[in-house]
Each structure stands twice: as structure tokens, then as C-alpha cells.
């Protein structure tokens, strides 16, 4: 019998807790997590006796429990409201003090601890590498300022060696920094540039299992020949020469084994470090280090998946004329295609293995000085055509991604980072560059505000003056065009323009291209060559066939509208003639507007009702009149206590959505 009684009591307690949880959540009108709601209800069940005991003591309930009907009903209602109020108060306090997501669950806490330990171990490893190469004082902000070139060269060499030893993420970071002449002195740019093609390859014993797992067969079964010695090694993968059973020469790019976990840790460290520097340093905020780190992390994650690179490669080669993809054609020079792309073997491409036709050549940095201007011109023409005409462009044209082919042409490699532009953005960019060529500040400003979202409070006159000064500094006769795109990006960020990701990729690609052109051909006439490209492009668009095609497309789009226009004009004229022309304007036609106004009125009504109930409760509690239900307690007092509970419930219902940090739809 005792066991059955205990079981009954346990079931009753469980049912009471569930009912309290449901009632509290229903009265608050906000969805809470199941665990949080049940914990609040359990706490209310346990706290009910110590919290409600003094209240009923103050009511002077008779010892025999005999109450008038009105009194019994009032006390029961008051007890029920008090029981429900406890979990409601706890939920609102928890929402205000400990919002959802701030306290991790057990599994999240365990993962967090493991992540902290792993990060600490990686932090320690990176610190040891930095100290080993003499960079320890600079990590503490106490490094000496070097003014002489030999000292800068030594420090740059130490930084390059530390980044190289740090692993794939830091090698990629060094590669990105090697193109930013606006941020680093020339000694650092030159030294970090060696990271482009001086990475120690992984041994074949580590590479072979990756190939077998990804291709699903031994290497000798998939390829007729395979060179175990890599042609080149980069930070993410290394390239081996091979031959297919059909006799076609290919290169096989294999991702370094085990770098996925290392890159994830390093990217987490880079993001945290960027967030810290942006919040604590002025230069970090001016550079937008948090956004730069996020962009860098996104690019790295994309480069880790070689399937993305295969798709990107196919997208870049797709706009080429017939035969262009086969040869990787681009450039428009009279002697034939001057920039070539490799073509992926899609059937053999996986997440960690990329097989593509081989382009035979050597690093572009080995080109003779007399070939530099021609190669720079071909590369500029290729990238401008990709950006302004095709809309699919290579977003990372640094020297490590270029080859000088055996026939003297330029090979463009590594399509892990590719940008895409729609027709509207390409058209706006074309107008922007043409206005820059005319040195028209007003046209440049208008075109720039078409490329980026227009802020509400922008000073267009000041922006126009800044762009005019920019053009006078970089586009005048005999002016130096170095850092032109970098300075333009600084103007964009200085005026708070929110650059869309696809446009930001254009600016980054052009800034990288700028550094590459300078390295290929010091003193390269960037402005003159860009104007020559614009002249050729305008000439292409002015040809009769191009004009005819454009007119045909525009007429095809306008024809349905033109066919309906006369009937619509006749209807409007007829309605005006007979006095039936009217305009119908519907207020709150959007469902979202109606929902917002309804919610606002709901909150206002609850606030008024809660305040009214509270005022009435105070007035009744201060009134000693009314029928006597218990010693010292009248009917008015009991009604006042109940109204006070109702006021508390309504107040909590108003406060709960205010403290809610996320909309209910996200729960």
C-alpha cells in the first residue's frame, strides 16, 4: 500500500510540474526550451511550500479550514495563481539574466572544453615556433622598430620561416600578405612572396592512401603512369604528373593528409585574434580585421574542397570561344591565345583529389625581364575580360598561381577561389571604369553607388571630391598607378559603403593583380593598358553584329509591354473622360505590417490592463470595508490579492518578449 501511495504521489507531482510548465509558457506567450521550462516548473513545485506558506499565514486561515464559498473560491484562485507565478518569474529572470545559448549543454560544454584544450595546445605550438624564429618580443608588443633595410630583411625572413613552419593556414596567410603592398614594407612583401612556391612536399607514404581512398582503386590501376615525385607543392596540396590509360598527360593535385582538422583549429585562432585586435586596436578597426578574417576563412574552406575548384575551373573556361577551353584561351592577341587554363577530368575529381590536363611550363617568376611587359599585359587583359565581360573571374591571381608555358603563353592555375558577377553589376562596373577613364568624378560617384548599396546618410559631395582627388593622384599624365585599387578600396571603406561580397572579391582580385603586375613588370603602365582594353571592348560592342544582338534582346523584352500599352492607355483615358478615374490606396496591405501593428496593440492593451489591475489591487488592499471572511481579511482584501496576481501575470507577459533576444521563429 505504501508503494502504491508513493507511486500515486510521484505521478501527481509529475503531473503538477508538467501542468505548471504548460501554464507558465502559455501565459507568457513565448516559447521557451523544454528543459528550461521544466526546470522552472520543478523549482516552483519545490519552492511552493516555503514561499506560499507566509502568504496564507497572513490571510489568517481558520484552523478547521471552514471558509465561506466566496472565500474558498478566492483562496483557491489565489493559490493557483501564486503557484503559476513562480515558474513565470523564474523564466523571465532566466531570459533576462541567462539568455538561451549563453549556458552550453553538457555535450556542448564537453566539446568546448576539448576545443579550449586543443586551442591551448595549438597556441603553445605557434608561440614556440615564433620564439624559435626570434618573433617572441613582437608577440608581446615589445619588438624593436627597425629602420634599416638589413634589419627589416632579417625580420621578414624570420616571419616567413615561422609562417612556413606554422602550417597550411599560416602559409596561405603569408601568401595573402605578400600581395598587400599597402600594408607591408617591400622587404616583407618580397620575402613572403617566396611562400608561393617554396613549400616542403608531403612524403609519398602519406599521399598514396589519400589517392587510393578517394579514387577507389590503387594508383597503378587508375593511371598508366604516375610520378611519385611531386612537380610542385603548395600549402594545401601538391601536384604529381601522371598519364591516363588513353595516353593523355595529366596532373594530379592531392590535398595534404590531415590538414582539415589543423586548418579548422588555425582558422578559429585567426578569427579570435582578429576579433580581439579589432576590438582593442584602432588600426584593427580601420582595417576591418574581423571581416577580413571571415573572408580569409571562407576562402580557405572553399579551397580545401577540390570539387569546388573543378566547378570553378569549368565556369571560368565556359565563356571561352570554341577551342578555347581546350587550349585555355584568353587574351585576344593577334598571335592567338595568350592565357590558358587547365581542364578538369570531372570523373576523377573528388574532395581531396583533382585531376586535370597538364600545362607544361615553369614558374612565371623565372620569366626573362623582356617578357615581363607582355605577360603583364596578357594577364591584365584576361582578368578584365573575366570581370567585365564574362562575369566569372579568378579571384586570387598571385604569382604562385601563374605559369610560363613552354610556348611563351601564360598559364592560370588554382581555381579554388573564383568570383561571380551578374549582368547588372558588370554593367555598373563598366560604367564605373569608363567614367574613371574620362576622369568624371560625378559619373564615377554615380556608378560606384550603383555597385554598392547606397547608405541613407552618405555625403555624396565629399565622396565625389575624394574620388576626384583619387583620379588626379593616379590617373593623371605620368602618375604612378601602384596601389591604385588599394587606395580606391580605402575610399570605399572610409565612407562607410557596405561592399557586397561579390564586389569585394573584385577589389581583392584587382589589388592582388596589382601586386602581381608590379612583380612581373616593374613600371608597368596599368592605366594605359586598361584604357587599351576598354577601347577594344567598346569597339567589340560597337560592331554591327553586337549592336544587332543587343537591339534584338531589348526589343524581345519590350515587345509584350508595347503590345499591352495602347489598351491600358485607352482604359485610363476612358475612365478619366467619364469621371471614373480613381486611385485606390490600401493601408497596411502587407501582412507583416498588420502583424506588427496587432502585436503592438496587444502589448499596449496588456500593459494597460496590468497597470489597471495593480492600481485596483492596491486600492482594495487599503480598504478595510467589505464582508469579513477571515479574522483580519475581508472580501475586498481577497479580491485585491487576486487582482495583484493578475497584474503580475500580465506584467510578466509584457516583459517576456522584451527580454527575448531572438524571435520565436528561430527557436
XYZ file of C-alpha atoms in Angstrom:
667
model
C 0.000 0.000 0.000
C 2.843 2.370 0.884
C 4.452 1.710 -2.516
C 1.179 2.475 -4.314
C 0.774 5.646 -2.284
C 4.292 6.771 -3.104
C 3.732 5.969 -6.767
C 0.492 7.952 -6.746
C 2.189 10.895 -5.055
C 5.039 10.759 -7.577
C 2.646 10.709 -10.522
C 0.670 13.577 -9.020
C 3.862 15.603 -8.534
C 4.978 14.900 -12.120
C 1.572 15.871 -13.485
C 1.616 19.054 -11.391
C 5.070 20.006 -12.724
C 4.003 19.425 -16.335
C 0.815 21.470 -15.832
C 2.823 24.285 -14.218
C 5.258 24.283 -17.165
C 2.461 24.375 -19.733
C 0.540 27.062 -17.880
C 3.602 29.291 -17.394
C 4.621 29.076 -21.049
C 1.054 29.626 -22.235
C 0.519 32.679 -20.039
C 3.861 34.226 -21.026
C 3.056 33.780 -24.719
C 6.702 32.974 -25.549
C 8.183 29.604 -26.439
C 10.981 28.523 -24.133
C 13.206 25.487 -24.289
C 11.651 22.334 -22.848
C 14.499 21.800 -20.383
C 14.408 25.393 -19.163
C 10.610 25.341 -18.721
C 10.586 22.019 -16.856
C 13.406 23.140 -14.552
C 11.463 26.316 -13.718
C 8.316 24.269 -13.013
C 10.266 21.827 -10.823
C 11.770 24.742 -8.891
C 8.274 26.205 -8.446
C 6.971 22.886 -7.138
C 9.803 22.658 -4.600
C 9.551 26.321 -3.565
C 5.758 26.417 -3.317
C 5.547 25.474 0.382
C 8.244 27.875 1.725
C 7.084 30.760 -0.491
C 3.310 30.399 -0.204
C 3.265 29.498 3.500
C 3.782 33.092 4.719
C 1.090 34.318 2.305
C -1.577 32.015 3.690
C -0.395 32.747 7.195
C -1.037 36.436 6.526
C -4.585 35.555 5.425
C -5.331 34.099 8.893
C -6.997 30.972 7.538
C -9.185 29.284 10.193
C -7.758 26.150 11.796
C -10.688 23.979 10.793
C -10.387 25.113 7.156
C -14.059 26.156 7.022
C -14.473 29.153 4.685
C -17.454 30.745 3.013
C -17.953 29.716 -0.588
C -16.675 33.047 -1.892
C -13.673 32.869 0.416
C -12.800 29.282 -0.567
C -13.032 30.158 -4.230
C -10.861 33.268 -3.769
C -8.190 31.398 -1.795
C -8.122 28.573 -4.365
C -7.738 31.042 -7.225
C -5.030 32.914 -5.339
C -3.121 29.699 -4.591
C -3.309 28.627 -8.236
C -2.061 31.999 -9.497
C 0.737 32.058 -6.924
C 1.855 28.573 -7.983
C 1.910 29.574 -11.658
C 3.588 32.916 -10.944
C 6.689 31.245 -9.510
C 7.803 29.484 -12.774
C 6.772 32.571 -14.775
C 9.038 34.788 -12.656
C 11.872 32.271 -12.888
C 11.548 32.025 -16.686
C 11.521 35.798 -17.187
C 14.515 36.248 -14.857
C 16.384 33.483 -16.661
C 15.561 35.088 -20.008
C 16.886 38.448 -18.783
C 19.987 37.203 -16.966
C 20.889 33.978 -18.797
C 19.553 34.141 -22.396
C 19.337 30.917 -24.417
C 22.712 29.884 -25.788
C 24.806 31.553 -23.068
C 24.954 28.404 -20.954
C 26.051 25.387 -23.021
C 24.558 21.975 -22.563
C 26.585 19.029 -21.294
C 27.695 17.895 -24.748
C 28.442 21.450 -25.841
C 30.358 22.048 -22.609
C 32.410 18.912 -23.178
C 33.160 19.945 -26.763
C 34.016 23.452 -25.564
C 36.485 22.120 -23.006
C 38.071 19.849 -25.599
C 38.229 22.788 -28.032
C 39.873 25.007 -25.429
C 42.460 22.361 -24.650
C 43.130 21.831 -28.356
C 43.408 25.584 -28.982
C 45.711 25.987 -25.999
C 47.954 23.251 -27.351
C 47.988 24.925 -30.789
C 48.591 28.346 -29.210
C 51.561 26.884 -27.366
C 52.915 25.317 -30.557
C 52.570 28.581 -32.512
C 54.210 30.533 -29.688
C 57.158 28.113 -29.620
C 57.576 28.497 -33.387
C 57.518 32.294 -33.097
C 60.041 32.311 -30.234
C 62.244 29.859 -32.126
C 62.486 32.309 -35.033
C 63.032 35.365 -32.842
C 59.496 36.779 -33.018
C 58.696 36.426 -29.305
C 59.162 40.126 -28.402
C 56.831 41.161 -31.230
C 54.048 38.929 -29.893
C 54.231 40.901 -26.626
C 54.322 44.234 -28.448
C 57.917 44.926 -27.341
C 59.765 44.309 -30.559
C 62.258 46.930 -31.648
C 61.367 49.255 -34.509
C 63.757 48.607 -37.380
C 64.598 51.493 -39.654
C 67.494 49.982 -41.615
C 66.930 47.622 -44.547
C 69.156 44.736 -43.261
C 67.142 44.602 -40.030
C 63.844 44.538 -41.936
C 65.165 41.786 -44.195
C 66.166 39.669 -41.175
C 62.780 40.173 -39.526
C 60.941 39.398 -42.780
C 62.961 36.205 -43.209
C 62.126 35.147 -39.639
C 58.440 35.837 -40.252
C 58.469 33.831 -43.474
C 60.198 30.876 -41.800
C 57.744 30.978 -38.869
C 54.730 31.086 -41.172
C 56.143 28.233 -43.254
C 56.655 26.091 -40.180
C 53.249 27.088 -38.772
C 51.411 25.077 -41.398
C 48.964 25.441 -44.231
C 46.793 28.214 -42.781
C 49.718 30.460 -41.942
C 51.363 29.769 -45.289
C 48.156 30.922 -47.002
C 48.065 33.962 -44.719
C 51.618 34.796 -45.746
C 50.676 34.407 -49.403
C 47.803 36.853 -48.974
C 50.047 39.335 -47.135
C 52.675 39.088 -49.886
C 50.226 40.827 -52.244
C 49.376 43.671 -49.832
C 51.994 46.301 -50.580
C 49.729 48.839 -48.921
C 50.116 47.086 -45.547
C 53.699 45.796 -45.505
C 57.115 47.215 -46.454
C 58.732 45.986 -49.655
C 61.181 43.753 -47.748
C 58.321 41.775 -46.212
C 56.412 41.549 -49.486
C 59.476 40.202 -51.271
C 60.302 37.659 -48.571
C 56.719 36.435 -48.090
C 56.437 36.059 -51.851
C 58.748 33.057 -51.551
C 55.989 31.189 -49.772
C 54.202 30.945 -53.116
C 56.371 28.115 -54.395
C 58.745 27.026 -51.623
C 56.695 24.566 -49.541
C 58.090 21.219 -48.417
C 56.083 18.369 -50.075
C 54.465 15.584 -48.087
C 56.113 12.132 -48.484
C 54.566 9.617 -50.869
C 53.746 7.260 -47.979
C 51.208 9.848 -46.769
C 49.872 10.789 -50.204
C 49.199 7.281 -51.569
C 46.486 6.332 -49.010
C 44.604 9.538 -49.847
C 44.657 8.705 -53.563
C 43.540 5.116 -53.026
C 40.701 6.147 -50.692
C 39.435 8.920 -52.975
C 39.774 7.117 -56.327
C 38.560 3.769 -55.006
C 41.403 1.767 -56.586
C 45.195 1.506 -56.487
C 47.059 4.275 -58.270
C 48.544 1.932 -60.893
C 45.056 0.760 -61.895
C 43.689 4.268 -62.436
C 46.729 5.724 -64.211
C 49.012 4.249 -66.843
C 51.936 6.093 -65.267
C 52.301 8.111 -62.070
C 55.333 10.106 -60.916
C 55.763 9.694 -57.162
C 57.977 12.786 -57.007
C 55.759 15.901 -56.950
C 56.101 18.586 -59.592
C 55.272 21.277 -57.050
C 53.982 21.586 -53.524
C 51.661 24.264 -52.229
C 50.223 24.983 -48.815
C 47.030 22.972 -49.341
C 48.037 20.310 -51.860
C 50.808 19.050 -54.060
C 50.842 18.193 -57.756
C 52.075 14.988 -59.389
C 52.499 14.240 -63.082
C 50.575 11.247 -64.439
C 49.289 9.677 -67.664
C 45.830 8.272 -68.226
C 45.303 4.844 -69.844
C 44.323 6.662 -73.039
C 47.767 8.277 -73.204
C 46.756 11.806 -72.137
C 49.166 13.634 -69.841
C 47.536 14.993 -66.706
C 48.487 16.462 -63.356
C 47.005 15.141 -60.130
C 46.524 17.588 -57.289
C 46.253 15.859 -53.907
C 45.232 17.534 -50.679
C 47.719 17.233 -47.866
C 46.541 14.487 -45.478
C 45.129 15.567 -42.130
C 45.087 19.307 -42.842
C 41.309 19.614 -42.376
C 41.458 19.467 -38.571
C 44.574 21.629 -38.400
C 43.045 24.287 -40.662
C 39.842 24.334 -38.582
C 41.859 24.996 -35.407
C 44.022 27.629 -37.061
C 41.050 29.443 -38.604
C 39.397 29.552 -35.198
C 42.581 31.081 -33.781
C 42.809 33.603 -36.638
C 39.158 34.662 -36.167
C 39.548 35.080 -32.402
C 42.788 37.012 -32.819
C 41.206 39.285 -35.460
C 38.185 39.944 -33.230
C 40.477 40.807 -30.311
C 42.642 43.151 -32.391
C 39.598 44.856 -33.930
C 38.056 45.496 -30.515
C 41.290 46.670 -28.841
C 43.264 48.496 -31.536
C 42.460 51.448 -33.766
C 44.300 50.029 -36.780
C 42.383 46.753 -36.413
C 39.072 48.621 -36.581
C 40.190 50.733 -39.542
C 41.174 47.618 -41.490
C 38.049 45.684 -40.507
C 40.082 42.704 -39.336
C 37.038 40.681 -38.320
C 35.555 40.821 -41.838
C 38.959 40.161 -43.395
C 39.405 37.100 -41.195
C 35.941 35.796 -42.087
C 36.646 36.273 -45.791
C 40.021 34.561 -45.426
C 38.396 31.644 -43.552
C 35.669 31.252 -46.191
C 38.259 31.241 -48.983
C 40.393 28.638 -47.190
C 37.413 26.340 -46.577
C 36.450 26.595 -50.237
C 39.983 25.787 -51.368
C 40.025 22.652 -49.218
C 37.285 21.070 -51.339
C 38.748 20.278 -54.780
C 35.254 19.628 -56.165
C 34.613 23.343 -55.787
C 37.804 24.072 -57.707
C 36.742 21.733 -60.539
C 33.384 23.500 -60.811
C 35.112 26.885 -60.714
C 37.529 25.832 -63.433
C 34.692 24.719 -65.677
C 32.853 28.005 -65.006
C 35.867 30.136 -65.952
C 36.589 28.195 -69.123
C 32.922 28.070 -70.193
C 32.736 31.620 -71.685
C 35.674 30.907 -73.981
C 35.187 30.607 -77.752
C 35.191 27.179 -79.402
C 38.511 25.504 -78.761
C 39.319 27.966 -76.015
C 38.726 25.573 -73.192
C 40.890 23.006 -74.899
C 43.735 25.437 -75.074
C 42.622 27.539 -72.156
C 42.346 30.513 -74.445
C 42.025 34.090 -73.462
C 43.540 37.414 -74.320
C 42.557 38.465 -77.799
C 46.110 38.972 -79.020
C 46.785 38.706 -82.695
C 49.191 35.792 -82.242
C 46.498 33.632 -80.661
C 45.505 32.670 -77.124
C 47.944 34.106 -74.606
C 46.450 32.862 -71.286
C 45.497 29.211 -70.902
C 43.631 27.245 -68.277
C 43.824 23.570 -67.328
C 40.721 21.476 -67.967
C 39.457 19.165 -65.153
C 38.757 15.474 -65.643
C 35.439 15.601 -63.824
C 35.044 11.833 -63.439
C 38.286 11.644 -61.432
C 37.757 14.758 -59.278
C 36.854 14.273 -55.598
C 37.018 16.331 -52.431
C 40.734 15.633 -51.952
C 41.914 14.789 -55.481
C 41.782 16.953 -58.608
C 42.851 15.548 -61.984
C 43.315 17.961 -64.900
C 45.098 18.152 -68.228
C 48.704 19.127 -67.938
C 50.093 22.521 -68.871
C 53.833 22.222 -69.347
C 55.956 25.138 -68.200
C 57.882 26.731 -65.343
C 57.170 29.310 -62.616
C 56.320 32.733 -64.003
C 58.933 34.282 -61.733
C 61.574 32.639 -63.959
C 60.447 34.680 -66.988
C 63.042 36.848 -68.709
C 62.763 40.575 -67.920
C 61.975 41.389 -71.548
C 58.912 39.088 -71.384
C 57.529 40.818 -68.298
C 55.519 43.603 -70.038
C 53.903 41.156 -72.458
C 52.945 38.714 -69.703
C 51.594 41.530 -67.525
C 49.543 42.862 -70.455
C 48.100 39.427 -71.203
C 47.224 38.834 -67.551
C 45.545 42.232 -67.172
C 43.563 41.752 -70.371
C 42.488 38.268 -69.215
C 41.302 39.375 -65.765
C 39.492 42.479 -67.017
C 37.654 40.398 -69.604
C 36.702 37.813 -66.984
C 35.376 40.513 -64.643
C 33.696 42.923 -67.065
C 32.564 40.648 -69.882
C 32.281 37.022 -68.729
C 31.281 37.643 -65.103
C 33.324 34.686 -63.789
C 36.855 35.568 -62.711
C 39.903 34.166 -60.946
C 39.861 35.859 -57.524
C 43.454 35.112 -56.462
C 45.875 35.905 -59.335
C 49.092 35.947 -57.301
C 52.406 34.802 -58.883
C 52.154 31.329 -57.323
C 49.049 30.681 -59.425
C 50.758 31.562 -62.718
C 52.976 29.530 -65.048
C 55.111 30.475 -68.013
C 54.246 27.789 -70.565
C 56.773 26.256 -72.947
C 55.394 28.215 -75.905
C 55.678 31.541 -74.050
C 51.989 31.808 -73.133
C 50.729 32.364 -69.608
C 49.048 29.573 -67.633
C 46.493 30.450 -64.943
C 46.231 27.826 -62.195
C 44.482 27.122 -58.878
C 40.800 27.966 -59.251
C 39.949 27.366 -55.600
C 38.813 30.992 -55.298
C 36.525 32.266 -58.080
C 34.192 35.271 -58.102
C 30.902 35.638 -59.958
C 29.094 38.802 -61.073
C 25.621 39.191 -62.520
C 24.897 41.319 -65.595
C 23.713 44.346 -63.567
C 26.910 44.514 -61.506
C 29.075 44.025 -64.617
C 27.272 46.865 -66.375
C 27.733 49.158 -63.367
C 31.436 48.267 -63.157
C 31.843 49.029 -66.848
C 30.249 52.454 -66.365
C 32.468 52.984 -63.329
C 35.696 52.255 -65.238
C 34.597 54.277 -68.271
C 33.838 57.257 -66.028
C 37.265 56.853 -64.438
C 38.824 56.840 -67.904
C 37.035 60.155 -68.624
C 38.094 61.396 -65.143
C 34.485 62.307 -64.424
C 34.032 62.421 -60.606
C 30.244 62.720 -60.835
C 29.970 59.723 -63.180
C 32.369 57.705 -61.013
C 30.327 58.507 -57.891
C 27.017 57.568 -59.522
C 28.426 54.314 -60.913
C 30.065 53.425 -57.579
C 26.761 53.910 -55.735
C 25.169 51.519 -58.228
C 27.814 48.892 -57.485
C 27.463 49.133 -53.685
C 24.278 49.679 -51.636
C 23.584 53.406 -51.187
C 23.636 54.436 -47.482
C 20.954 56.824 -46.296
C 23.322 59.373 -44.731
C 26.200 59.419 -47.200
C 27.838 62.745 -48.070
C 27.877 62.413 -51.863
C 29.652 65.739 -52.362
C 32.539 64.684 -50.099
C 32.681 61.268 -51.789
C 32.791 62.967 -55.201
C 35.680 65.198 -54.069
C 37.571 62.196 -52.643
C 37.163 60.282 -55.913
C 38.258 63.372 -57.865
C 41.429 63.602 -55.769
C 41.976 59.865 -56.223
C 41.781 60.186 -60.017
C 44.063 63.252 -60.012
C 46.616 61.295 -57.989
C 46.553 58.080 -60.009
C 45.161 58.809 -63.478
C 46.949 61.982 -64.500
C 49.772 62.039 -67.075
C 52.932 60.467 -65.688
C 51.243 59.474 -62.415
C 52.139 56.233 -60.637
C 49.342 53.669 -60.688
C 50.816 51.474 -57.927
C 48.312 50.852 -55.109
C 45.525 52.378 -57.196
C 42.968 49.691 -56.430
C 44.059 49.575 -52.783
C 43.533 53.339 -52.401
C 40.146 53.038 -54.072
C 39.110 50.364 -51.589
C 40.231 52.637 -48.754
C 37.913 55.385 -50.017
C 35.041 52.924 -50.163
C 35.588 51.804 -46.566
C 36.258 55.352 -45.295
C 32.783 56.496 -46.389
C 31.071 53.512 -44.760
C 29.948 51.926 -48.020
C 28.787 48.356 -47.482
C 30.532 46.411 -50.225
C 28.703 43.236 -51.335
C 30.830 40.077 -51.145
C 30.986 39.653 -54.928
C 32.185 43.253 -55.388
C 34.663 42.893 -52.519
C 36.066 39.862 -54.346
C 36.617 42.101 -57.394
C 38.530 44.656 -55.322
C 40.642 41.939 -53.697
C 41.387 40.338 -57.054
C 42.400 43.700 -58.538
C 44.594 44.514 -55.522
C 46.284 41.106 -55.843
C 46.598 41.605 -59.588
C 48.221 44.971 -58.964
C 50.986 43.389 -56.888
C 51.460 40.600 -59.436
C 51.765 43.052 -62.343
C 54.392 45.047 -60.471
C 56.349 41.862 -59.825
C 56.101 40.732 -63.453
C 56.953 44.095 -64.923
C 58.154 46.918 -62.648
C 56.873 50.225 -64.024
C 54.031 48.549 -65.942
C 51.614 51.112 -67.410
C 48.465 49.788 -65.784
C 46.328 52.787 -66.747
C 47.367 52.788 -70.386
C 46.768 49.062 -70.782
C 43.389 49.249 -69.036
C 42.363 52.053 -71.395
C 43.507 49.981 -74.365
C 41.327 47.106 -73.133
C 38.382 49.478 -72.731
C 38.896 50.712 -76.282
C 38.904 47.172 -77.652
C 35.869 46.204 -75.597
C 33.892 49.265 -76.746
C 34.882 48.507 -80.329
C 33.591 44.943 -79.919
C 30.279 46.231 -78.544
C 30.018 48.721 -81.428
C 30.308 46.102 -84.156
C 27.103 45.679 -86.216
C 26.573 42.095 -85.085
C 26.880 43.037 -81.391
C 24.579 46.060 -81.782
C 22.040 43.953 -83.673
C 22.074 41.284 -80.971
C 21.630 43.872 -78.205
C 18.715 45.538 -80.010
C 17.078 42.165 -80.630
C 17.282 41.249 -76.943
C 15.909 44.633 -75.818
C 13.037 44.527 -78.317
C 12.163 40.974 -77.308
C 11.896 42.132 -73.700
C 9.867 45.271 -74.568
C 7.504 43.779 -77.126
C 4.957 42.274 -74.672
C 4.795 45.578 -72.803
C 4.374 47.601 -76.000
C 1.522 45.358 -77.175
C -0.432 45.940 -73.936
C 0.354 49.663 -73.679
C -2.314 51.069 -76.134
C -5.165 49.179 -74.411
C -4.065 50.373 -70.990
C -3.766 53.994 -72.158
C -7.250 53.788 -73.750
C -8.755 52.435 -70.497
C -7.176 55.240 -68.446
C -8.373 57.906 -70.913
C -11.905 56.458 -70.972
C -12.104 56.339 -67.191
C -10.906 59.964 -66.965
C -13.391 61.080 -69.609
C -16.375 59.548 -67.768
C -15.219 60.636 -64.325
C -14.454 57.113 -63.134
C -10.680 57.574 -62.694
C -9.809 56.830 -59.090
C -6.791 55.802 -57.046
C -7.087 53.016 -54.501
C -4.514 53.127 -51.688
C -4.665 50.315 -49.112
C -3.185 50.933 -45.707
C -1.416 48.008 -44.030
C -1.749 45.888 -47.143
C 1.297 43.864 -46.136
C 0.593 41.004 -43.751
C 3.830 41.772 -41.867
C 2.649 45.342 -41.201
C -0.711 44.110 -39.916
C 1.010 41.543 -37.706
C 3.365 44.189 -36.283
C 0.546 46.665 -35.508
C -1.580 43.905 -33.976
C 1.307 42.794 -31.753
C 1.997 46.383 -30.707
C -1.669 46.977 -29.790
C -1.683 43.669 -27.931
C 1.299 44.723 -25.820
C -0.225 48.143 -25.123
C -3.539 46.581 -24.082
C -1.812 44.100 -21.766
C 0.199 46.930 -20.207
C -2.931 48.988 -19.575
C -4.809 46.010 -18.126
C -1.865 45.048 -15.910
C -1.455 48.589 -14.609
C -5.205 48.931 -14.012
C -5.327 45.626 -12.147
C -2.391 46.696 -9.988
C -3.952 50.053 -9.108
C -7.292 48.415 -8.267
C -5.488 45.808 -6.130
C -3.702 48.499 -4.112
C -6.951 50.388 -3.612
C -8.824 47.280 -2.425
C -5.996 46.180 -0.114
C -6.066 49.603 1.506
C -9.811 49.447 2.066
C -10.890 47.874 5.358
C -14.540 47.622 4.312
C -16.433 44.644 2.900
C -17.675 41.346 4.318
C -15.371 39.664 6.824
C -14.231 36.251 5.501
C -11.452 35.523 7.989
C -10.053 37.308 11.002
C -8.377 40.454 9.613
C -9.211 39.573 5.984
C -12.219 40.929 4.131
C -13.644 40.081 0.752
C -12.100 43.247 -0.647
C -8.664 42.123 0.583
C -9.039 38.723 -1.059
C -10.147 40.293 -4.344
C -7.187 42.684 -4.080
C -4.735 39.825 -3.647
C -6.172 38.095 -6.719
C -6.046 41.294 -8.770
C -2.427 41.712 -7.693
C -1.695 38.220 -9.020
C -3.459 39.018 -12.307
C -1.446 42.241 -12.591
C 1.796 40.307 -12.034
C 0.842 37.744 -14.698
C 0.026 40.461 -17.260
C 3.231 42.348 -16.432
C 5.345 39.230 -16.892
C 3.621 38.531 -20.215
C 4.638 42.035 -21.381
C 8.226 41.658 -20.130
C 8.882 38.190 -21.564
C 9.021 39.251 -25.276
C 11.127 42.287 -24.334
C 13.844 40.158 -22.794
C 13.593 37.621 -25.608
C 16.718 38.153 -27.728
C 15.639 36.008 -30.643
C 12.346 35.835 -32.486
C 10.144 32.873 -31.796
C 10.568 31.693 -35.385
C 14.209 30.968 -34.689
C 13.539 28.698 -31.751
